[in-house]
């Protein structure tokens, strides 16, 4: 055994051994419980960063731990390899996206292997490979058959910089999720997936996601945005035409003083003939925050009051949301209030804060005059309250009025109760090259024709010119565009848009189960729908790990895809991910690591200097996985010192520790206090490390417990063979417990203490509660939160006995003499706080 810990030599040795022995390869085994652990796969940008390191090490620790607990563990890896960065590289460096992508994959794969990660590389997935994306196309065709894929003209989110369409979920704070450029609206023919067909199920099944962070589940619920309300028809004055609106606040109908419609609402094309008005409407800003509008010259009739109210074209109303028209109630909606103030429109107060039967001013708790209240309003009163100036409904609470008004609207045939969703269908068309070709052909005679299944995949051509501007480069590639109609053989054209890359990541976790790139085959005969057994065995993913930034985008799409595949008869699960861990960011100097901030730490340099296991220990010890990790050079040095201390101890005691008899202890009843304490600490540590991993993956507390045990072990001096057996036993447990966190280091020491098999095949240690139980414990006694004494008591005493022992302490008796405690707080195992 070498005197000093040589991480580079050890890690290379054991990585070669694991690879040679193919230890990480796994197949279905009905005799073993399965566990599917998965980290979100990376985009192959060229280099692994510290965020990747933390994410993947978390998954690796879980995988190694579960394997030692007897699970058959699937832990795959792949590459989310379609996307715009590859096109940008082609433009900037003149290298083809395919070449750039595959070179990056090769480099990053080597980095991952150097981290000692437990991946079954046979199952590798690369989404830009035709063997993979043919199934994107197959899913598209299946959805088309079921009415879940369709094409329509739509006002879409357009990024002027990327020159491509963005899904609603890809617009963050009015900016492009990739480049932050302000997104504008543009009319294009687009392909959509009908995710709204699953809106209610996606919402309902969110209640089953007990293993997900509540914050993520809430974000999904809010994005789906279920709302119960009414649709109401407003008749346009002088016309048989009606404007239909949706509202959840029909208790405010009496306060509607104008209407707002989308610029592209059909009513404008039908009724507005004044060219100057049409020009002004077209000139409205695309920024909805500006709240611009143009009076159309048309009026509508409020169905409850009979009042004639003006119709405005407004830039903040979109055809894609609701009906493209809204009733405006400025007294009770802040956006409408600001619009009304800007354009000098009437404001009518119809809701007050009073209780049922009481009508109070929204400006005070006193009865008020409605018009005076409206004139004095500084902002909209948006809460529920009591109706006023609302005909027969005045004096009712908002809740009561909503029910009664909805019933009236239905009885009169001017409205109906409906459930609406904020969720919109998923626009998947992208005007980009590096993505999955959409398998559609346009024939002058036959119209839209799907590519036959037997002709899949539609291969992405490589001989293209990529400028990064305008339409997809595919549109200019004649050899690709020009084809024959599969129905009539006439000259036809291919679709030149490619699919949103979120399609690729919406089912990749299923592809791993089927064996990876060229092994994916959902059905032996694509025209039949037979269930595939590996999916039954492995799905769902038991533990999914990734960033909170994917809470709406990727996770929602994956849930949708899983439900579609279930309905196609391909999987039996309703949800793809049983548990979700959203790891925190790695930050340095108080901010997230990024090249632009110059605070990036290169994992290659770090591993080259300290070794992978030191980096792994630091990454897991510095913070709980769900919290941000603050980078610390001192912390990395501390992790190295921890491993080096264990190494040095085993080196110095090698002759004793390499005798294998220490794996089992004989009679321990005669152990002296120091030996009994070490044995107790060993069992306590096994329990604490196990519980820290099982309960919430708090690896930091697990490693902290190991550090405490190591400190106690290093200070133990055995004086006879039984105590030397105890030391061997403890070191053996230390290595087993440490192995998921520092696998190379642990494998090497495992051999050094006389073991012959790999730790990957060892069982996780177990503890004995009787041995782990403390015989005596020390408690702090506080007076009003300040430590005043310490008492030693037998372990396991109840709260009342502990209180009595605290008050019997001589120092405490003196301090509380003549005073009556208001409260006595007992925290088992830690303290007693006497509040006077």
PDB file of N, CA, C and O in Angstrom, residues 224-256:
ATOM      1  N   UNK A 224     -51.391  24.978 -16.081  1.00  0.00           N
ATOM      2  CA  UNK A 224     -52.593  24.387 -16.671  1.00  0.00           C
ATOM      3  C   UNK A 224     -53.772  25.334 -16.454  1.00  0.00           C
ATOM      4  O   UNK A 224     -54.592  25.542 -17.338  1.00  0.00           O
ATOM      5  N   UNK A 225     -53.849  25.908 -15.279  1.00  0.00           N
ATOM      6  CA  UNK A 225     -54.754  27.027 -15.014  1.00  0.00           C
ATOM      7  C   UNK A 225     -56.226  26.751 -15.201  1.00  0.00           C
ATOM      8  O   UNK A 225     -56.901  27.431 -15.973  1.00  0.00           O
ATOM      9  N   UNK A 226     -56.734  25.757 -14.520  1.00  0.00           N
ATOM     10  CA  UNK A 226     -58.163  25.458 -14.608  1.00  0.00           C
ATOM     11  C   UNK A 226     -58.982  26.560 -13.930  1.00  0.00           C
ATOM     12  O   UNK A 226     -58.663  27.000 -12.829  1.00  0.00           O
ATOM     13  N   UNK A 227     -60.030  27.010 -14.593  1.00  0.00           N
ATOM     14  CA  UNK A 227     -60.905  28.021 -14.001  1.00  0.00           C
ATOM     15  C   UNK A 227     -62.347  27.720 -14.381  1.00  0.00           C
ATOM     16  O   UNK A 227     -62.645  27.367 -15.525  1.00  0.00           O
ATOM     17  N   UNK A 228     -63.236  27.843 -13.404  1.00  0.00           N
ATOM     18  CA  UNK A 228     -64.660  27.654 -13.627  1.00  0.00           C
ATOM     19  C   UNK A 228     -65.317  29.017 -13.766  1.00  0.00           C
ATOM     20  O   UNK A 228     -65.113  29.897 -12.927  1.00  0.00           O
ATOM     21  N   UNK A 229     -66.064  29.189 -14.825  1.00  0.00           N
ATOM     22  CA  UNK A 229     -66.711  30.477 -15.058  1.00  0.00           C
ATOM     23  C   UNK A 229     -67.880  30.336 -15.999  1.00  0.00           C
ATOM     24  O   UNK A 229     -68.529  29.279 -16.064  1.00  0.00           O
ATOM     25  N   UNK A 230     -68.139  31.403 -16.730  1.00  0.00           N
ATOM     26  CA  UNK A 230     -69.242  31.391 -17.695  1.00  0.00           C
ATOM     27  C   UNK A 230     -68.780  32.010 -19.002  1.00  0.00           C
ATOM     28  O   UNK A 230     -67.890  32.860 -19.024  1.00  0.00           O
ATOM     29  N   UNK A 231     -69.382  31.553 -20.085  1.00  0.00           N
ATOM     30  CA  UNK A 231     -69.289  32.240 -21.365  1.00  0.00           C
ATOM     31  C   UNK A 231     -70.563  33.055 -21.531  1.00  0.00           C
ATOM     32  O   UNK A 231     -71.664  32.551 -21.285  1.00  0.00           O
ATOM     33  N   UNK A 232     -70.406  34.306 -21.914  1.00  0.00           N
ATOM     34  CA  UNK A 232     -71.546  35.220 -22.031  1.00  0.00           C
ATOM     35  C   UNK A 232     -71.519  35.879 -23.406  1.00  0.00           C
ATOM     36  O   UNK A 232     -70.457  36.278 -23.887  1.00  0.00           O
ATOM     37  N   UNK A 233     -72.683  35.978 -24.018  1.00  0.00           N
ATOM     38  CA  UNK A 233     -72.799  36.622 -25.323  1.00  0.00           C
ATOM     39  C   UNK A 233     -73.233  38.086 -25.166  1.00  0.00           C
ATOM     40  O   UNK A 233     -74.246  38.375 -24.521  1.00  0.00           O
ATOM     41  N   UNK A 234     -72.455  38.995 -25.768  1.00  0.00           N
ATOM     42  CA  UNK A 234     -72.792  40.419 -25.839  1.00  0.00           C
ATOM     43  C   UNK A 234     -73.209  40.721 -27.285  1.00  0.00           C
ATOM     44  O   UNK A 234     -72.383  40.560 -28.205  1.00  0.00           O
ATOM     45  N   UNK A 235     -74.434  41.104 -27.495  1.00  0.00           N
ATOM     46  CA  UNK A 235     -74.905  41.406 -28.854  1.00  0.00           C
ATOM     47  C   UNK A 235     -74.317  42.722 -29.331  1.00  0.00           C
ATOM     48  O   UNK A 235     -74.312  43.721 -28.591  1.00  0.00           O
ATOM     49  N   UNK A 236     -73.768  42.719 -30.544  1.00  0.00           N
ATOM     50  CA  UNK A 236     -73.194  43.935 -31.122  1.00  0.00           C
ATOM     51  C   UNK A 236     -74.319  44.820 -31.639  1.00  0.00           C
ATOM     52  O   UNK A 236     -75.214  44.363 -32.379  1.00  0.00           O
ATOM     53  N   UNK A 237     -74.293  46.069 -31.240  1.00  0.00           N
ATOM     54  CA  UNK A 237     -75.354  47.024 -31.589  1.00  0.00           C
ATOM     55  C   UNK A 237     -75.480  47.158 -33.105  1.00  0.00           C
ATOM     56  O   UNK A 237     -74.481  47.320 -33.819  1.00  0.00           O
ATOM     57  N   UNK A 238     -76.713  47.051 -33.586  1.00  0.00           N
ATOM     58  CA  UNK A 238     -76.978  47.211 -35.017  1.00  0.00           C
ATOM     59  C   UNK A 238     -76.574  46.011 -35.833  1.00  0.00           C
ATOM     60  O   UNK A 238     -76.431  46.116 -37.055  1.00  0.00           O
ATOM     61  N   UNK A 239     -76.393  44.861 -35.194  1.00  0.00           N
ATOM     62  CA  UNK A 239     -75.943  43.670 -35.916  1.00  0.00           C
ATOM     63  C   UNK A 239     -76.514  42.432 -35.232  1.00  0.00           C
ATOM     64  O   UNK A 239     -76.876  42.456 -34.050  1.00  0.00           O
ATOM     65  N   UNK A 240     -76.595  41.349 -35.974  1.00  0.00           N
ATOM     66  CA  UNK A 240     -76.979  40.068 -35.373  1.00  0.00           C
ATOM     67  C   UNK A 240     -75.765  39.371 -34.763  1.00  0.00           C
ATOM     68  O   UNK A 240     -75.893  38.342 -34.101  1.00  0.00           O
ATOM     69  N   UNK A 241     -74.594  39.946 -34.995  1.00  0.00           N
ATOM     70  CA  UNK A 241     -73.331  39.367 -34.500  1.00  0.00           C
ATOM     71  C   UNK A 241     -73.261  39.476 -32.982  1.00  0.00           C
ATOM     72  O   UNK A 241     -73.724  40.459 -32.396  1.00  0.00           O
ATOM     73  N   UNK A 242     -72.684  38.464 -32.342  1.00  0.00           N
ATOM     74  CA  UNK A 242     -72.502  38.476 -30.899  1.00  0.00           C
ATOM     75  C   UNK A 242     -71.029  38.277 -30.556  1.00  0.00           C
ATOM     76  O   UNK A 242     -70.318  37.567 -31.260  1.00  0.00           O
ATOM     77  N   UNK A 243     -70.616  38.932 -29.505  1.00  0.00           N
ATOM     78  CA  UNK A 243     -69.253  38.747 -28.975  1.00  0.00           C
ATOM     79  C   UNK A 243     -69.330  37.836 -27.760  1.00  0.00           C
ATOM     80  O   UNK A 243     -70.041  38.145 -26.794  1.00  0.00           O
ATOM     81  N   UNK A 244     -68.643  36.744 -27.811  1.00  0.00           N
ATOM     82  CA  UNK A 244     -68.660  35.809 -26.683  1.00  0.00           C
ATOM     83  C   UNK A 244     -67.410  36.019 -25.832  1.00  0.00           C
ATOM     84  O   UNK A 244     -66.295  36.076 -26.349  1.00  0.00           O
ATOM     85  N   UNK A 245     -67.634  36.142 -24.533  1.00  0.00           N
ATOM     86  CA  UNK A 245     -66.503  36.316 -23.613  1.00  0.00           C
ATOM     87  C   UNK A 245     -66.531  35.198 -22.579  1.00  0.00           C
ATOM     88  O   UNK A 245     -67.575  34.559 -22.355  1.00  0.00           O
ATOM     89  N   UNK A 246     -65.383  34.952 -21.959  1.00  0.00           N
ATOM     90  CA  UNK A 246     -65.311  34.038 -20.811  1.00  0.00           C
ATOM     91  C   UNK A 246     -64.872  34.842 -19.604  1.00  0.00           C
ATOM     92  O   UNK A 246     -63.960  35.670 -19.690  1.00  0.00           O
ATOM     93  N   UNK A 247     -65.531  34.589 -18.461  1.00  0.00           N
ATOM     94  CA  UNK A 247     -65.142  35.271 -17.234  1.00  0.00           C
ATOM     95  C   UNK A 247     -65.375  34.364 -16.032  1.00  0.00           C
ATOM     96  O   UNK A 247     -66.303  33.552 -16.026  1.00  0.00           O
ATOM     97  N   UNK A 248     -64.510  34.522 -15.051  1.00  0.00           N
ATOM     98  CA  UNK A 248     -64.714  33.850 -13.764  1.00  0.00           C
ATOM     99  C   UNK A 248     -65.343  34.809 -12.767  1.00  0.00           C
ATOM    100  O   UNK A 248     -65.694  34.408 -11.662  1.00  0.00           O
ATOM    101  N   UNK A 249     -65.474  36.083 -13.155  1.00  0.00           N
ATOM    102  CA  UNK A 249     -66.012  37.098 -12.256  1.00  0.00           C
ATOM    103  C   UNK A 249     -67.330  37.649 -12.801  1.00  0.00           C
ATOM    104  O   UNK A 249     -67.504  38.850 -13.004  1.00  0.00           O
ATOM    105  N   UNK A 250     -68.280  36.720 -13.026  1.00  0.00           N
ATOM    106  CA  UNK A 250     -69.568  37.171 -13.536  1.00  0.00           C
ATOM    107  C   UNK A 250     -70.360  37.924 -12.468  1.00  0.00           C
ATOM    108  O   UNK A 250     -71.398  38.517 -12.774  1.00  0.00           O
ATOM    109  N   UNK A 251     -69.859  37.921 -11.226  1.00  0.00           N
ATOM    110  CA  UNK A 251     -70.466  38.777 -10.210  1.00  0.00           C
ATOM    111  C   UNK A 251     -70.218  40.260 -10.504  1.00  0.00           C
ATOM    112  O   UNK A 251     -70.855  41.134  -9.903  1.00  0.00           O
ATOM    113  N   UNK A 252     -69.327  40.558 -11.448  1.00  0.00           N
ATOM    114  CA  UNK A 252     -69.023  41.956 -11.793  1.00  0.00           C
ATOM    115  C   UNK A 252     -69.643  42.378 -13.129  1.00  0.00           C
ATOM    116  O   UNK A 252     -69.350  43.456 -13.642  1.00  0.00           O
ATOM    117  N   UNK A 253     -70.522  41.531 -13.708  1.00  0.00           N
ATOM    118  CA  UNK A 253     -71.086  41.830 -15.032  1.00  0.00           C
ATOM    119  C   UNK A 253     -71.753  43.206 -15.092  1.00  0.00           C
ATOM    120  O   UNK A 253     -71.691  43.909 -16.109  1.00  0.00           O
ATOM    121  N   UNK A 254     -72.385  43.610 -13.997  1.00  0.00           N
ATOM    122  CA  UNK A 254     -73.058  44.907 -13.992  1.00  0.00           C
ATOM    123  C   UNK A 254     -72.061  46.065 -14.061  1.00  0.00           C
ATOM    124  O   UNK A 254     -72.441  47.194 -14.344  1.00  0.00           O
ATOM    125  N   UNK A 255     -70.785  45.776 -13.832  1.00  0.00           N
ATOM    126  CA  UNK A 255     -69.773  46.827 -13.867  1.00  0.00           C
ATOM    127  C   UNK A 255     -69.006  46.893 -15.168  1.00  0.00           C
ATOM    128  O   UNK A 255     -68.054  47.679 -15.308  1.00  0.00           O
ATOM    129  N   UNK A 256     -69.406  46.077 -16.174  1.00  0.00           N
ATOM    130  CA  UNK A 256     -68.721  46.096 -17.473  1.00  0.00           C
ATOM    131  C   UNK A 256     -69.082  47.378 -18.214  1.00  0.00           C
ATOM    132  O   UNK A 256     -70.258  47.619 -18.536  1.00  0.00           O
TER     133      UNK A 256
END
